[in-house]
Amino acid sequence: MTGRRAGSALLTGGLLLTLLATGCGVRPSDVITGRSATTGPAAGVDIYLLSHGRLALVIRETKERSMVSPEKTLGMLAAGPDESERSQGLVSEVPAGLVPASPVKPNLDGSGVTVTMTGAVLPLTAAAADQIICTLADALAPTGQGDSFSPVTIAGPDGARPPRPCPIK
């Protein structure tokens, strides 16, 4: 009897361990594929698009080997997602053609930066403003003009939005 009890306890323990190991709450998912690996020196700029309404960092490849200006980076954002990005479900709420009207300038009081855009900025959605702010913050970091915590003021012919840092930094 003792041998049977020990065997039964061992079997029960093994089943319990199996149940615990398989029931850890991790759900199976499909394979998640990425882009092909870059070859040679990486050349790209960070822009923020939207995936299911949330900011998503995208590294947009460029042919330029030197640093791309913040103004040109915002121009890439205003062009919207490319075909590959759209096929991944990425979208943008930044109106096409909304680009800087002049170079990005640090505020005189040291409270961040201001970007003056070519079109109206007050009707921008919060997501569109965040796309601009986060894209600009990443573009400015290597220049020393700002960092991801610096507040960005978006101005246009219709006024200016309150300064705001990138919400995901």
CSV table of C-alpha atoms in Angstrom, one decimal:
chain,number,residue,atom,x,y,z
A,1,MET,CA,0.0,0.0,0.0
A,2,THR,CA,2.8,2.4,0.8
A,3,GLY,CA,4.2,2.0,-2.7
A,4,ARG,CA,0.8,2.7,-4.2
A,5,ARG,CA,0.3,5.8,-2.1
A,6,ALA,CA,3.8,7.1,-3.0
A,7,GLY,CA,3.1,6.4,-6.7
A,8,SER,CA,-0.3,8.1,-6.5
A,9,ALA,CA,1.2,11.1,-4.7
A,10,LEU,CA,4.0,11.3,-7.3
A,11,LEU,CA,1.5,11.1,-10.2
A,12,THR,CA,-0.8,13.8,-8.6
A,13,GLY,CA,2.2,16.0,-7.9
A,14,GLY,CA,3.4,15.6,-11.6
A,15,LEU,CA,-0.1,16.5,-12.9
A,16,LEU,CA,-0.3,19.5,-10.6
A,17,LEU,CA,3.1,20.7,-11.8
A,18,THR,CA,2.1,20.2,-15.4
A,19,LEU,CA,-1.1,22.2,-14.9
A,20,LEU,CA,0.8,25.0,-13.2
A,21,ALA,CA,3.4,25.2,-15.9
A,22,THR,CA,0.9,25.3,-18.7
A,23,GLY,CA,-1.6,27.6,-17.1
A,24,CYS,CA,0.8,30.6,-16.5
A,25,GLY,CA,-1.4,33.0,-18.4
A,26,VAL,CA,0.7,33.4,-21.5
A,27,ARG,CA,-1.5,33.1,-24.5
A,28,PRO,CA,-0.2,31.7,-27.8
A,29,SER,CA,0.1,34.2,-30.7
A,30,ASP,CA,1.0,34.3,-34.3
A,31,VAL,CA,4.5,34.8,-35.5
A,32,ILE,CA,5.4,38.5,-35.4
A,33,THR,CA,7.6,39.5,-38.3
A,34,GLY,CA,9.8,42.6,-38.6
A,35,ARG,CA,11.5,44.3,-41.4
A,36,SER,CA,14.5,42.9,-43.0
A,37,ALA,CA,17.8,43.5,-41.3
A,38,THR,CA,19.7,46.6,-42.4
A,39,THR,CA,23.0,46.1,-44.2
A,40,GLY,CA,25.9,48.4,-43.8
A,41,PRO,CA,25.6,51.5,-41.5
A,42,ALA,CA,22.1,52.1,-40.4
A,43,ALA,CA,20.6,55.3,-41.8
A,44,GLY,CA,17.2,56.4,-40.6
A,45,VAL,CA,15.1,58.8,-38.7
A,46,ASP,CA,12.6,58.3,-35.9
A,47,ILE,CA,9.1,59.3,-36.7
A,48,TYR,CA,5.9,58.5,-34.7
A,49,LEU,CA,2.9,57.1,-36.4
A,50,LEU,CA,-0.2,55.6,-34.8
A,51,SER,CA,-1.0,51.9,-34.3
A,52,HIS,CA,-4.5,51.3,-32.9
A,53,GLY,CA,-4.6,55.0,-31.7
A,54,ARG,CA,-1.3,54.7,-29.8
A,55,LEU,CA,2.0,56.3,-30.7
A,56,ALA,CA,4.4,53.9,-32.4
A,57,LEU,CA,8.0,54.6,-33.1
A,58,VAL,CA,9.0,53.9,-36.7
A,59,ILE,CA,12.5,54.2,-38.0
A,60,ARG,CA,12.2,55.5,-41.5
A,61,GLU,CA,15.1,54.6,-43.7
A,62,THR,CA,16.9,57.4,-45.5
A,63,LYS,CA,19.7,57.4,-48.1
A,64,GLU,CA,21.4,60.3,-46.3
A,65,ARG,CA,24.5,59.3,-44.2
A,66,SER,CA,24.5,62.6,-42.3
A,67,MET,CA,22.0,63.7,-39.7
A,68,VAL,CA,18.6,64.7,-41.1
A,69,SER,CA,17.4,68.1,-40.0
A,70,PRO,CA,14.4,68.3,-37.6
A,71,GLU,CA,12.5,70.2,-40.2
A,72,LYS,CA,13.0,67.5,-42.9
A,73,THR,CA,12.1,64.8,-40.3
A,74,LEU,CA,8.8,66.6,-39.7
A,75,GLY,CA,8.3,66.8,-43.4
A,76,MET,CA,8.7,63.0,-43.6
A,77,LEU,CA,6.0,62.7,-40.8
A,78,ALA,CA,3.7,65.0,-42.8
A,79,ALA,CA,4.1,62.8,-45.8
A,80,GLY,CA,2.3,60.0,-43.9
A,81,PRO,CA,3.0,56.3,-43.7
A,82,ASP,CA,4.6,54.7,-46.7
A,83,GLU,CA,3.2,51.5,-48.3
A,84,SER,CA,5.0,49.1,-46.0
A,85,GLU,CA,3.9,51.1,-42.9
A,86,ARG,CA,0.3,51.2,-44.1
A,87,SER,CA,0.3,47.4,-44.7
A,88,GLN,CA,1.3,47.0,-41.0
A,89,GLY,CA,-1.8,49.1,-40.0
A,90,LEU,CA,0.1,52.3,-39.2
A,91,VAL,CA,-1.6,55.6,-39.8
A,92,SER,CA,-1.1,59.3,-39.1
A,93,GLU,CA,-3.4,62.1,-38.0
A,94,VAL,CA,-0.9,64.8,-39.0
A,95,PRO,CA,-2.5,66.6,-42.0
A,96,ALA,CA,-0.6,66.0,-45.3
A,97,GLY,CA,1.7,69.0,-46.0
A,98,LEU,CA,1.7,70.4,-42.5
A,99,VAL,CA,5.4,71.2,-42.3
A,100,PRO,CA,7.6,73.7,-40.4
A,101,ALA,CA,7.4,77.2,-41.9
A,102,SER,CA,10.8,78.1,-40.4
A,103,PRO,CA,13.6,76.4,-38.6
A,104,VAL,CA,12.8,75.0,-35.1
A,105,LYS,CA,14.0,77.5,-32.5
A,106,PRO,CA,14.8,77.0,-28.8
A,107,ASN,CA,12.7,79.2,-26.6
A,108,LEU,CA,14.7,82.3,-25.3
A,109,ASP,CA,13.7,81.4,-21.7
A,110,GLY,CA,15.2,77.9,-22.0
A,111,SER,CA,11.7,76.3,-21.6
A,112,GLY,CA,11.9,74.0,-24.6
A,113,VAL,CA,11.5,74.6,-28.3
A,114,THR,CA,8.9,76.1,-30.7
A,115,VAL,CA,8.1,74.9,-34.1
A,116,THR,CA,6.0,77.2,-36.4
A,117,MET,CA,4.0,75.2,-38.9
A,118,THR,CA,2.6,76.2,-42.3
A,119,GLY,CA,-1.0,75.5,-41.5
A,120,ALA,CA,-3.5,75.6,-38.7
A,121,VAL,CA,-2.4,73.9,-35.5
A,122,LEU,CA,-5.3,74.5,-33.0
A,123,PRO,CA,-7.6,72.0,-34.7
A,124,LEU,CA,-5.0,69.2,-34.5
A,125,THR,CA,-6.1,66.1,-32.6
A,126,ALA,CA,-4.2,65.3,-29.5
A,127,ALA,CA,-2.7,62.3,-31.3
A,128,ALA,CA,-1.5,64.4,-34.2
A,129,ALA,CA,0.1,66.9,-31.8
A,130,ASP,CA,1.8,64.1,-29.9
A,131,GLN,CA,3.1,62.7,-33.2
A,132,ILE,CA,4.7,66.0,-34.0
A,133,ILE,CA,6.0,66.6,-30.5
A,134,CYS,CA,7.6,63.1,-30.1
A,135,THR,CA,9.1,63.1,-33.7
A,136,LEU,CA,10.6,66.6,-33.0
A,137,ALA,CA,11.9,65.6,-29.6
A,138,ASP,CA,13.8,62.6,-31.1
A,139,ALA,CA,15.1,64.7,-34.0
A,140,LEU,CA,16.4,67.4,-31.7
A,141,ALA,CA,18.2,65.1,-29.2
A,142,PRO,CA,21.3,64.6,-31.3
A,143,THR,CA,21.5,68.4,-32.1
A,144,GLY,CA,21.7,69.5,-28.5
A,145,GLN,CA,18.7,71.8,-29.0
A,146,GLY,CA,16.4,69.7,-26.9
A,147,ASP,CA,15.7,66.3,-25.5
A,148,SER,CA,12.8,64.0,-25.1
A,149,PHE,CA,11.7,65.8,-21.9
A,150,SER,CA,11.8,69.3,-23.4
A,151,PRO,CA,8.4,70.9,-23.9
A,152,VAL,CA,7.5,71.6,-27.5
A,153,THR,CA,5.2,74.5,-28.5
A,154,ILE,CA,3.5,74.0,-31.9
A,155,ALA,CA,2.6,77.3,-33.4
A,156,GLY,CA,0.8,78.2,-36.6
A,157,PRO,CA,-1.0,81.1,-38.3
A,158,ASP,CA,-4.0,80.4,-36.1
A,159,GLY,CA,-2.1,80.5,-32.7
A,160,ALA,CA,-0.1,78.2,-30.6
A,161,ARG,CA,-0.8,75.0,-28.6
A,162,PRO,CA,0.4,74.9,-25.0
A,163,PRO,CA,3.9,73.5,-24.6
A,164,ARG,CA,4.0,69.8,-24.0
A,165,PRO,CA,6.7,67.2,-23.7
A,166,CYS,CA,6.5,63.8,-25.5
A,167,PRO,CA,4.1,61.8,-23.4
A,168,ILE,CA,5.9,58.5,-23.9
A,169,LYS,CA,9.4,59.5,-22.9
